Coordinates of C-alpha atoms in Angstrom, one line a residue:
Chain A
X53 CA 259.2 54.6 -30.4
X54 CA 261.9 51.8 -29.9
X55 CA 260.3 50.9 -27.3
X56 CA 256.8 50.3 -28.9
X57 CA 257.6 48.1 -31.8
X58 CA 260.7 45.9 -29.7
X59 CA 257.3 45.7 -27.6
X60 CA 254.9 45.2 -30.6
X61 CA 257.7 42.6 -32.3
X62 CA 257.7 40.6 -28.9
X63 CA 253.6 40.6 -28.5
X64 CA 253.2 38.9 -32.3
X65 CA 256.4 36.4 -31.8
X66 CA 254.1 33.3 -30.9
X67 CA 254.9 29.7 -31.8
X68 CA 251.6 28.5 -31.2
X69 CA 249.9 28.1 -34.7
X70 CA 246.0 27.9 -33.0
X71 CA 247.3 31.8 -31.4
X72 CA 248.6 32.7 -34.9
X73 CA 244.9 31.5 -36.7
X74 CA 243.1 33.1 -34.0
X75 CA 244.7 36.7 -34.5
X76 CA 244.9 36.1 -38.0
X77 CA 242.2 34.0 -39.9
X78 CA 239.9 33.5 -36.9
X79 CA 237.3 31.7 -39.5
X80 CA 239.8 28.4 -39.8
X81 CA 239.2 27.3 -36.3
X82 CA 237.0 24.2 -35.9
X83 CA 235.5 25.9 -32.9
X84 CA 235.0 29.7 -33.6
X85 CA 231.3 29.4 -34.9
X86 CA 228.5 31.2 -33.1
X87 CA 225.8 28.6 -33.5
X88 CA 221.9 29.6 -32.8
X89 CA 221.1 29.1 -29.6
X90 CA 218.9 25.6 -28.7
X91 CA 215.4 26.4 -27.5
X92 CA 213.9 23.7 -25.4
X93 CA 212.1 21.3 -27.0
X94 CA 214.1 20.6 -30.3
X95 CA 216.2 17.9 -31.0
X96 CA 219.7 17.7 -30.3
X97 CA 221.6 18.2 -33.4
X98 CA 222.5 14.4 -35.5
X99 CA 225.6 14.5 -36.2
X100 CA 228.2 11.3 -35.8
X101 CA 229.5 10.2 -32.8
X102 CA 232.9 8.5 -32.0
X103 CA 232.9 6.2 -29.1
X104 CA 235.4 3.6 -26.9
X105 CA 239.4 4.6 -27.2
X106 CA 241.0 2.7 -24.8
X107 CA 245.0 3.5 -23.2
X108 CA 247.0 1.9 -21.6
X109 CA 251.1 1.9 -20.0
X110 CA 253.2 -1.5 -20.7
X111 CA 256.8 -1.9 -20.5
X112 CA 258.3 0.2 -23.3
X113 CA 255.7 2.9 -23.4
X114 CA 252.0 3.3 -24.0
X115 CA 249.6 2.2 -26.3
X116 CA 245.9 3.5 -27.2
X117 CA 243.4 1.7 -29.2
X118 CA 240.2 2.9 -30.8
X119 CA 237.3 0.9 -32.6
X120 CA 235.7 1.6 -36.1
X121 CA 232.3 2.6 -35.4
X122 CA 230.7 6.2 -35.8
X123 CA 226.9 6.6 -35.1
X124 CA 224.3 8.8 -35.6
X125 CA 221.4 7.8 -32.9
X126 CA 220.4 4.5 -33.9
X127 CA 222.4 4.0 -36.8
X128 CA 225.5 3.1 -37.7
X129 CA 227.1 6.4 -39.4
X130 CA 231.0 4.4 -40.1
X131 CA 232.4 1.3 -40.3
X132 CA 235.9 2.5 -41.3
X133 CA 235.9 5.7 -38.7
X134 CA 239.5 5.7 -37.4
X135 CA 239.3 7.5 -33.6
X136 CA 243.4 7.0 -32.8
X137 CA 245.7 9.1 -34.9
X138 CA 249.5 10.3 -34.3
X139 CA 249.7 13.6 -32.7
X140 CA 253.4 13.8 -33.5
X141 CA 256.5 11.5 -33.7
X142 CA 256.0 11.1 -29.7
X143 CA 252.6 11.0 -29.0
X144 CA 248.8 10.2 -30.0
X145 CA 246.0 11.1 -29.9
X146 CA 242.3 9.4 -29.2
X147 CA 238.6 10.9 -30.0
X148 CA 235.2 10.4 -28.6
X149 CA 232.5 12.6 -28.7
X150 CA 231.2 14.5 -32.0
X151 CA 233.7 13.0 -35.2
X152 CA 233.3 16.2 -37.3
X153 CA 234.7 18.7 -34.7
X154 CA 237.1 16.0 -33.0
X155 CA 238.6 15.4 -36.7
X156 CA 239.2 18.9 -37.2
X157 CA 240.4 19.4 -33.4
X158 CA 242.8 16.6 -34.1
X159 CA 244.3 17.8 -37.2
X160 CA 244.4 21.6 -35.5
X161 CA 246.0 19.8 -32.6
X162 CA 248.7 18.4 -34.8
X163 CA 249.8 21.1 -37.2
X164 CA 250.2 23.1 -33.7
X165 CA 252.9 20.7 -32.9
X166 CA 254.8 20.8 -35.9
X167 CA 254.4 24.5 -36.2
X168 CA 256.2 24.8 -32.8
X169 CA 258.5 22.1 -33.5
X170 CA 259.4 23.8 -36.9
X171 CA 259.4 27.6 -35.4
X172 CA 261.5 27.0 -32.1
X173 CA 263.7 24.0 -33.5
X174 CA 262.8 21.9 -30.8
X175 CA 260.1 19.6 -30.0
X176 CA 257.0 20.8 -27.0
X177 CA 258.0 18.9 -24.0
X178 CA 254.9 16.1 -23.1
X179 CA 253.4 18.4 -20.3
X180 CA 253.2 21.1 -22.9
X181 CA 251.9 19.2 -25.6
X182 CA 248.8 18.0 -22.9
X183 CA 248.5 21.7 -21.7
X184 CA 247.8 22.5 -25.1
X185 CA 245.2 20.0 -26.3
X186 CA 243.1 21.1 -22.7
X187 CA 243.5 24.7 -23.9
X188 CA 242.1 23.5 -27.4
X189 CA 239.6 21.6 -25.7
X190 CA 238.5 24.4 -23.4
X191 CA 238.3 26.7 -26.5
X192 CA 235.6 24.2 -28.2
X193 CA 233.5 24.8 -24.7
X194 CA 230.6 26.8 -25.9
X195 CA 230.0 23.9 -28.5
X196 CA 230.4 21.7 -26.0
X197 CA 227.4 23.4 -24.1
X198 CA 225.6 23.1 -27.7
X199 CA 226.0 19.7 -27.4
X200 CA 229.2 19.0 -29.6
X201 CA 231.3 17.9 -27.3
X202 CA 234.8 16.3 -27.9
X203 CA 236.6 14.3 -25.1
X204 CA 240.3 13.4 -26.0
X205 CA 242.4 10.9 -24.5
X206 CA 246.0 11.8 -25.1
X207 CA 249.4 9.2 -24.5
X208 CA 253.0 10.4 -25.4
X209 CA 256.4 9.1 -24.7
X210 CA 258.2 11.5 -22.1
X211 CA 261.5 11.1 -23.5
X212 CA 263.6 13.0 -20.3
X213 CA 261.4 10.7 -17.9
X214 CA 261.7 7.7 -19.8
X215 CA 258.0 6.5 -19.4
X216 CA 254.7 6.2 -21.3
X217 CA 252.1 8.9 -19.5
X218 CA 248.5 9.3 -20.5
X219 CA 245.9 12.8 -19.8
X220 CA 242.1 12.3 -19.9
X221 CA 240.1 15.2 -20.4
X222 CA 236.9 16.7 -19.0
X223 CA 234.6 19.1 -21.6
X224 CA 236.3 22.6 -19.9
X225 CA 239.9 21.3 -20.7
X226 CA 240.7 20.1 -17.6
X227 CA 243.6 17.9 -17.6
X228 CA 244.1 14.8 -15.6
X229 CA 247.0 12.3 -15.7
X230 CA 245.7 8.8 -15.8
X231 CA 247.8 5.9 -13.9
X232 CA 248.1 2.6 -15.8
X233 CA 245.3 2.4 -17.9
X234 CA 242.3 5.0 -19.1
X235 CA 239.4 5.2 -21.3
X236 CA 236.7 7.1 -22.8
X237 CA 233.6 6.8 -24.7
X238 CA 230.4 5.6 -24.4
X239 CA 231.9 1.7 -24.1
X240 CA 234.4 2.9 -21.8
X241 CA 233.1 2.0 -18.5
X242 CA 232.6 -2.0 -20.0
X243 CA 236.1 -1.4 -21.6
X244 CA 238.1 0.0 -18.2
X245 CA 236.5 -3.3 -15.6
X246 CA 237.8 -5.2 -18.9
X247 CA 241.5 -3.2 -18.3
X248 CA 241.4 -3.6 -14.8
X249 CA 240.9 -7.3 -14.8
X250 CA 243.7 -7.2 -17.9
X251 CA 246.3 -5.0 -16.8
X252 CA 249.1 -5.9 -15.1
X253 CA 252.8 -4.4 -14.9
X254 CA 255.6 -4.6 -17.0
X255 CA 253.5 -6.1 -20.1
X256 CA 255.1 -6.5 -23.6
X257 CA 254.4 -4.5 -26.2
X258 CA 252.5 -7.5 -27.7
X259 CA 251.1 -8.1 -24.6
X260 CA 249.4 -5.2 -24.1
X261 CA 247.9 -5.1 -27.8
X262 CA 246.1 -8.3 -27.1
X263 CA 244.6 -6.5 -23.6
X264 CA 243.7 -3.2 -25.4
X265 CA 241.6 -5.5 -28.2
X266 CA 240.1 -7.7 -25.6
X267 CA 239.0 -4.2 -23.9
X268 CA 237.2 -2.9 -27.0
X269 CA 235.9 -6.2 -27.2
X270 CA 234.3 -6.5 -24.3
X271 CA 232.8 -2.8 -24.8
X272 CA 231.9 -3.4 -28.2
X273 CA 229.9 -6.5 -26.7
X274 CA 227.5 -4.3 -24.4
X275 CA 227.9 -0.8 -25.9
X276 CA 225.8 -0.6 -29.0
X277 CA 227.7 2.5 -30.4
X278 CA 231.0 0.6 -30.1
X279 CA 232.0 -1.7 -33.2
X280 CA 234.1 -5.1 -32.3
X281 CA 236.7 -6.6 -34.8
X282 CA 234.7 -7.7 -38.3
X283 CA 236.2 -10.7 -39.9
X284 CA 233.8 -10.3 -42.3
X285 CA 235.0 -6.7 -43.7
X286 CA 238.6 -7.5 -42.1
X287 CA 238.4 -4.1 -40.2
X288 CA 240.0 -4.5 -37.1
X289 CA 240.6 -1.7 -34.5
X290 CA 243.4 1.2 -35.0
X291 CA 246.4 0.7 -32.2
X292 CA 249.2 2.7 -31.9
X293 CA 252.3 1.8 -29.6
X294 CA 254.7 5.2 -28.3
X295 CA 258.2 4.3 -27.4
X296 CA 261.5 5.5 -27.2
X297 CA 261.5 5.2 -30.9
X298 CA 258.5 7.1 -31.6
X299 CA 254.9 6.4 -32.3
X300 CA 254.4 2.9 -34.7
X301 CA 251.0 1.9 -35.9
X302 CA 250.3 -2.0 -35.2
X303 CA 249.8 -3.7 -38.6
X304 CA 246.6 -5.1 -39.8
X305 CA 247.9 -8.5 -39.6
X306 CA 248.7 -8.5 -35.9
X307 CA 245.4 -7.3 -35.2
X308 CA 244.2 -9.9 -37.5
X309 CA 245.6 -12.4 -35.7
X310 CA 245.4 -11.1 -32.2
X311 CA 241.6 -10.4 -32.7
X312 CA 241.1 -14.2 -34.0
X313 CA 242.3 -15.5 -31.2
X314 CA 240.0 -13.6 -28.6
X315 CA 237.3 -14.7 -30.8
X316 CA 238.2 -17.9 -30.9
X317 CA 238.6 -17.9 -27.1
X318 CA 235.4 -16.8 -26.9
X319 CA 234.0 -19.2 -29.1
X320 CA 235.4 -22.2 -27.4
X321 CA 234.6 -21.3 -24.0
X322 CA 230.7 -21.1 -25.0
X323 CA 230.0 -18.7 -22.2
X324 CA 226.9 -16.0 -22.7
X325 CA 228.5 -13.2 -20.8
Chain B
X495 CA 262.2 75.9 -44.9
X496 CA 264.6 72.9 -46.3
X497 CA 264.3 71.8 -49.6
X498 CA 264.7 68.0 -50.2
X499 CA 267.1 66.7 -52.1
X500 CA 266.0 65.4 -55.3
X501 CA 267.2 61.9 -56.0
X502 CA 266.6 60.0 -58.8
X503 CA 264.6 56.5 -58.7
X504 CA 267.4 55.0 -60.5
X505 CA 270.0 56.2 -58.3
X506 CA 268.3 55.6 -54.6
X507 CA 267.8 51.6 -56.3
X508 CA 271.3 51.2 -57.2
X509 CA 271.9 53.0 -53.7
X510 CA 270.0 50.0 -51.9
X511 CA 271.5 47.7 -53.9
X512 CA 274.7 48.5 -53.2
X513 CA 274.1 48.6 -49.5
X514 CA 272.0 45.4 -49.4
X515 CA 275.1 43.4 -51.4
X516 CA 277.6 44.8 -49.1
X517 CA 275.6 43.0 -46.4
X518 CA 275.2 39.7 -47.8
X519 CA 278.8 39.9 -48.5
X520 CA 280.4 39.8 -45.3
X521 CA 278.1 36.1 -44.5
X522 CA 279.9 32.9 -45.3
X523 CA 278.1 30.6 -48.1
X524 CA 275.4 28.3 -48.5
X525 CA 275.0 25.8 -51.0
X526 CA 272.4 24.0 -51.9
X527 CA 272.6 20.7 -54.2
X528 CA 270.0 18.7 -56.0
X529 CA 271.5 15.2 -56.2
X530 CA 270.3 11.0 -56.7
X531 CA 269.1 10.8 -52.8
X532 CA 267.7 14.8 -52.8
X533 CA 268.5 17.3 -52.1
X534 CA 271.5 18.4 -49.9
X535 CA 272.1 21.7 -48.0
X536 CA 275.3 22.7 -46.6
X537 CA 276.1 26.2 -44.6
X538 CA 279.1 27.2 -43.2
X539 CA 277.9 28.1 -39.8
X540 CA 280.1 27.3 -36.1
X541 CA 276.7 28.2 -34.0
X542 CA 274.8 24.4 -33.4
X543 CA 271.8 26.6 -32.6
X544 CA 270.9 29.8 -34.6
X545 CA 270.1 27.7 -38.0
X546 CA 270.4 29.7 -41.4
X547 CA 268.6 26.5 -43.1
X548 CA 265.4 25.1 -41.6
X549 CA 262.3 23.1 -42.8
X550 CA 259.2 25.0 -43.7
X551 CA 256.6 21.9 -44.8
X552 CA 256.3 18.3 -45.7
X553 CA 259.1 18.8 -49.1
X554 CA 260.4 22.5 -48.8
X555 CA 263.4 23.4 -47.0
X556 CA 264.6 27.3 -46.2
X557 CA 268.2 28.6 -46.8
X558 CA 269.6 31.7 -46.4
X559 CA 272.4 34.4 -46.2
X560 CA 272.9 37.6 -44.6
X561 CA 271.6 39.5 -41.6
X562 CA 270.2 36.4 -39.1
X563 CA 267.3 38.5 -37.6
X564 CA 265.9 39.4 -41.1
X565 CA 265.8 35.8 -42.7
X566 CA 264.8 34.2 -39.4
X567 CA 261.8 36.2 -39.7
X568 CA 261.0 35.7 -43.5
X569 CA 261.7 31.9 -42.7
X570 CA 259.1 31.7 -39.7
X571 CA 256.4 33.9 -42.0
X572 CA 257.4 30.9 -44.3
X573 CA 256.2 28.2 -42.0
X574 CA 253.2 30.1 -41.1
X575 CA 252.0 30.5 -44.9
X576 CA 253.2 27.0 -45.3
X577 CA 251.0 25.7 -42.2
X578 CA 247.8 28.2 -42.7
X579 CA 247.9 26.6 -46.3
X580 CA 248.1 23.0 -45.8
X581 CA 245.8 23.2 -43.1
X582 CA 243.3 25.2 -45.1
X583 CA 243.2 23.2 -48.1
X584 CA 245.7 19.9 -47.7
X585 CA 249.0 19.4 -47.5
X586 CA 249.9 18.8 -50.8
X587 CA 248.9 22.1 -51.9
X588 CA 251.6 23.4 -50.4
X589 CA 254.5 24.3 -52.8
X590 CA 257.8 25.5 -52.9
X591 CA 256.3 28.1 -56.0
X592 CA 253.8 29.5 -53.8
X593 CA 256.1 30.0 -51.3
X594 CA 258.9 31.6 -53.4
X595 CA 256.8 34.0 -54.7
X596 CA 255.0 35.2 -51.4
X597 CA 258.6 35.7 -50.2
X598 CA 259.6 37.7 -53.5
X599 CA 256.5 39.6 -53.1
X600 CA 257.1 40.5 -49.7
X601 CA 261.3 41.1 -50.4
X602 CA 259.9 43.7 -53.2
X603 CA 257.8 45.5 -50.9
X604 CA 260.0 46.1 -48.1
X605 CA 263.2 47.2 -51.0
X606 CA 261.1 49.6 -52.8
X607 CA 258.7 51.2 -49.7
X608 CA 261.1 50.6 -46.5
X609 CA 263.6 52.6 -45.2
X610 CA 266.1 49.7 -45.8
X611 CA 266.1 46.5 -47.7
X612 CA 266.4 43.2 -46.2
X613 CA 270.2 42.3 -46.1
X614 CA 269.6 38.5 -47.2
X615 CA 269.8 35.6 -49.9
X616 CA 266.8 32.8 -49.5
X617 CA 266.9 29.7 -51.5
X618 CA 263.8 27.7 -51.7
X619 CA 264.3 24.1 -52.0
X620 CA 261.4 21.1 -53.1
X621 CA 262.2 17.8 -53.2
X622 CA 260.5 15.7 -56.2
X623 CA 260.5 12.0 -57.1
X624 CA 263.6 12.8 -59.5
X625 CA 266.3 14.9 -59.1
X626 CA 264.2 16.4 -62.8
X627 CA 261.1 17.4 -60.6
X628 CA 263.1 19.2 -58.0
X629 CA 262.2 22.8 -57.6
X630 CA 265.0 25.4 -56.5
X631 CA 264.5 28.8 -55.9
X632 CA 267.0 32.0 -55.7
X633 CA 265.4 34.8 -54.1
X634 CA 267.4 38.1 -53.6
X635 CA 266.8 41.2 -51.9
X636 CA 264.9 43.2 -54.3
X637 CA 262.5 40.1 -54.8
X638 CA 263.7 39.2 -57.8
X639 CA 263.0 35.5 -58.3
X640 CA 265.2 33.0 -60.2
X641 CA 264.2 29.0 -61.0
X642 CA 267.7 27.1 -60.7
X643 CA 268.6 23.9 -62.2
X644 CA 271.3 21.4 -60.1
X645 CA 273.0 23.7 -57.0
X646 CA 272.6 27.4 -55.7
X647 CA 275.2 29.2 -53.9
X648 CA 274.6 31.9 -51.9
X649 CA 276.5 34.3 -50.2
X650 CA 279.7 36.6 -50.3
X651 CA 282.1 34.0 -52.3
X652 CA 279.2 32.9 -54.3
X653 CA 281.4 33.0 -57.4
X654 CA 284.6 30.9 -56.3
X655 CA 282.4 28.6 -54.3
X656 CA 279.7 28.3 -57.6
X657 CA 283.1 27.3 -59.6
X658 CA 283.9 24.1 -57.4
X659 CA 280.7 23.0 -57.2
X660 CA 279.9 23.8 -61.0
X661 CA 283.2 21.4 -61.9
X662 CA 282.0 18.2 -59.7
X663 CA 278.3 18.2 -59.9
X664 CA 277.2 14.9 -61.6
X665 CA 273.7 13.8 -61.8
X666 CA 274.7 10.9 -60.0
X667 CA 275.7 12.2 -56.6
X668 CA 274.7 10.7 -53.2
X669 CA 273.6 13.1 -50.1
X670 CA 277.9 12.0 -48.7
X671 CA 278.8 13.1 -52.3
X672 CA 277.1 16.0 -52.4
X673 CA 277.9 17.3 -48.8
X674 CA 281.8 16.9 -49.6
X675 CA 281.4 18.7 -53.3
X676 CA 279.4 21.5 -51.4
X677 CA 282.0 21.4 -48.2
X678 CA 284.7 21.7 -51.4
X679 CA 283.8 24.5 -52.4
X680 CA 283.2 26.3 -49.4
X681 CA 287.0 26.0 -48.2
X682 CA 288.2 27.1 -52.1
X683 CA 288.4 30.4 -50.4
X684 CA 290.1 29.4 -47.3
X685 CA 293.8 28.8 -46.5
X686 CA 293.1 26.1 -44.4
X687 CA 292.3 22.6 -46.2
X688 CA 289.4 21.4 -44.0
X689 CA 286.4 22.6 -42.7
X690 CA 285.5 20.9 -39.0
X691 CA 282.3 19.3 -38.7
X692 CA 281.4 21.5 -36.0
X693 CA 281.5 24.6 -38.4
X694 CA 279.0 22.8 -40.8
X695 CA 275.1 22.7 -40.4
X696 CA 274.0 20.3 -42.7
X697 CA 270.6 19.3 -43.3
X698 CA 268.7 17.3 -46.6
X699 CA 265.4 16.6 -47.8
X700 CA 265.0 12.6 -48.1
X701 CA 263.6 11.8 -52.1
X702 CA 262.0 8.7 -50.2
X703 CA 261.0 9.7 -46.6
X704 CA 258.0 8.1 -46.9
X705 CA 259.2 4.8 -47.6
X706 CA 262.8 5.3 -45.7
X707 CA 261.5 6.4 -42.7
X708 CA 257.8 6.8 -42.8
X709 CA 257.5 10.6 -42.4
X710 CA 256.1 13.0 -45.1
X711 CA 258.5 15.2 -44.0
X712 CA 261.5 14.9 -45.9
X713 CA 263.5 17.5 -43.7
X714 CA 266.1 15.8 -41.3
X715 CA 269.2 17.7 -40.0
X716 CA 272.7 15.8 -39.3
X717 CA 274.2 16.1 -36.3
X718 CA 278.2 16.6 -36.1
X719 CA 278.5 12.6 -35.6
X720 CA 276.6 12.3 -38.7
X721 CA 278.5 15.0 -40.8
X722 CA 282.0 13.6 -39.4
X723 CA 281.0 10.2 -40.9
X724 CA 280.1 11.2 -44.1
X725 CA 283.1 13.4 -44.4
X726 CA 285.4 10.7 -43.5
X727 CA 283.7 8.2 -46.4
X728 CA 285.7 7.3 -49.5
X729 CA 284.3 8.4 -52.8

């Protein structure tokens, strides 16, 4: 009898909030729907897409970078979409793929880490915290079959290591540390030759701010579901920076700025492509 | 056969009672202070890693006396209501009232229906935008629920300890105040002068996280550096 509830007491100790929703209130999870199955011939479902995150290591750390534009097919769903958010004090988090369950996923994503941060009294190491979001994202599979897929891109600061790393991720959760630079989205392949031609070691922090805009610029500029910097609306893309000191959003005025000169580049050199 | 004993209600209560007071007794104090900066929670505890106060959300904090295995439990059902809750609906719904009276619920329960009643003290603890719209909560073993007003103490000197604190509270009070008027009264019992900062755990909940530090979570525990400094300040 000791024996079963020290064993029961051990099985329900979990720190992982997704593990205590799914036992518990299995209805809260963004992914635990049974949806109809699609029969050939209908349309895939028209919901709004997020597109082009970029990532990429400089000196201090690592920085991702997302533009503003959701659509639905042809049309622009968002302006004001934010794709980037912090997943916790070391460490973001990118989106691409369909916003409703990515939003959800994200927010999941982050009350998991303060859950274990607040149950164990310690913070997930940054393996952990990548394991995690591929289990998430492995969980959200069969929607992902539907159709409703969501492809993260996740940067943190490994604090014992001293570094910025970044993970890509395939549909199934598979987890894949990216080198250098990374990113997803339908823009992404105009956005990574961008970051290849870009990147270079050891760039500042403001350094790599102005390479991570020029890269959603130049995807914005081919991709039609990616949205460039507006100076009409003054919406500029989100960018975070992870450090030593934690994750720090880049000010509008810095992006501002740092998206007026590219434009202003652009516009002096009078080139077409 | 064997005939049971009959015992009256009121009896086998004051039984548990007695028994569940006798544990708190033998832990050492915690005090919790509403002050100018927020508010301020002081333990007298020499282990750096089993915590008797701990953040549950955004503005709450947890405190508590008595047996460690039976508040560490009630605190991590605390984070999960908290969590489950803001995530549901949104953060702000999350309150330290809700949470008080889930945990004086479940206290109730488990002293009327279980064999034995929890051997613990919570405090519940809110930060507001004035030390007027901060919520403190006193939760004792038979669920019974009390709303506080300035400080709480907790825990088997609660009455010297209260005294101290009761004669230097001011409304004015910074989180270094506040820490030495708690750490006062937690010696008053004590031969020795001094506690070390080693046998503290301190922790507070910023008034202005937001704007001091840019986190919505007010909860920040000092280290022994941190507690050594303020206890060294001039007042």
């Amino acid at each position: 009898m000791q024996d079963t509830t020290a064993n029961q007491v051990a099985a329900n100790a979990t720190s992982s909030f997704t593990e205590h929703l799914q036992r518990n209130r299995p209805g809260l999870l963004p992914y635990n729907q049974s949806l109809p199955a699609t029969s050939a011939g209908t349309q895939p479902l028209q919901v709004p897409h997020a597109t082009t995150i970029v990532s990429l290591t400089y000196g201090g750390g690592v920085l991702m970078a997302g533009d503003r534009r959701a659509t639905m097919g042809n049309i622009i769903a968002s302006r004001h979409i934010e794709k980037v958010f912090p997943a916790d004090r070391y460490s973001v988090l990118g989106i691409a793929g369909t916003a409703g369950i990515a939003i959800d996923l994200t927010r999941l994503f982050q009350v998991e880490l303060e859950h274990y941060e607040k149950i164990e009294g310690t913070l997930l190491s940054l393996e952990g915290k990548a394991n995690r979001l591929g289990a998430m994202i492995r969980g959200n599979l069969p929607m992902a079959m539907q159709g409703l897929a969501v492809v993260p891109l996740f940067a943190g600061f490994d604090l014992p290591a001293g570094i910025g790393r970044l993970f890509s991720y395939d549909v199934t959760g598979g987890r894949y540390e990216e080198q250098e630079h990374h990113a997803v989205g339908s823009g992404a392949m105009f956005a990574r030759g961008a970051l290849k031609k870009l990147w270079r070691p050891g760039l500042t922090e403001a350094e790599a701010v102005a390479v991570a805009v020029e890269a959603l610029y130049d995807a914005a500029d081919d991709d039609s579901a990616t949205g460039g910097p507006d100076p009409v609306r003054q919406l500029w893309p989100v960018v975070y920076t992870v450090g030593r000191t934690g994750a720090r959003r880049v000010p509008e005025n810095d992006l501002a700025a740092v998206a007026g000169a590219i434009i202003e580049a652009r516009t002096t050199a009078r080139r077409e492509a | 056969m064997t005939q049971q004993f009959y015992v009256s209600p009121e009896q086998l209560m004051k039984d548990r009672a007695d028994f569940a007071r006798k544990g708190i007794a033998r832990g050492r104090s915690v005090v919790v202070i509403s002050c100018e900066e927020g508010i301020a929670l002081v333990a007298e505890n020499p282990s750096p890693s089993l915590h008797k106060i701990g953040e549950i959300y955004d503005k709450i904090a947890f405190a508590a006396v008595g047996k460690y295995n039976e508040f560490e439990s009630l605190r991590q059902a605390g984070v999960r209501y908290a969590d489950v809750r803001g995530y549901s609906y949104d953060r702000e719904d999350v309150t330290a009232r809700g949470l008080a009276s889930v945990y004086a619920q479940s206290l109730g329960a488990v002293f009327t229906a279980e064999q034995k009643p929890f051997e613990v003290e919570l405090a519940v603890a809110e930060v507001g935008s004035g030390p007027a719209d901060d919520h403190l909560y006193r939760l004792t073993f038979d669920g019974s629920i009390a709303d506080e007003k300035r400080f709480i103490v907790m825990g088997g000197q609660a009455d010297k300890v209260s005294e101290t604190v009761e004669g230097g509270w001011q409304r004015e009070l910074n989180f270094s105040g506040a820490i030495r008027l708690a750490m006062k009264g937690l010696v008053t019992d004590k031969e020795a002068g001094e506690l070390p900062a080693s046998a503290l755990e301190v922790a507070v909940l910023d008034r202005d996280s937001e704007s001091n530090r840019g986190s919505r979570r007010a909860f920040r525990r000092l280290d022994d550096d941190e507690i050594a400094a303020l206890l060294s300040e001039e007042n």
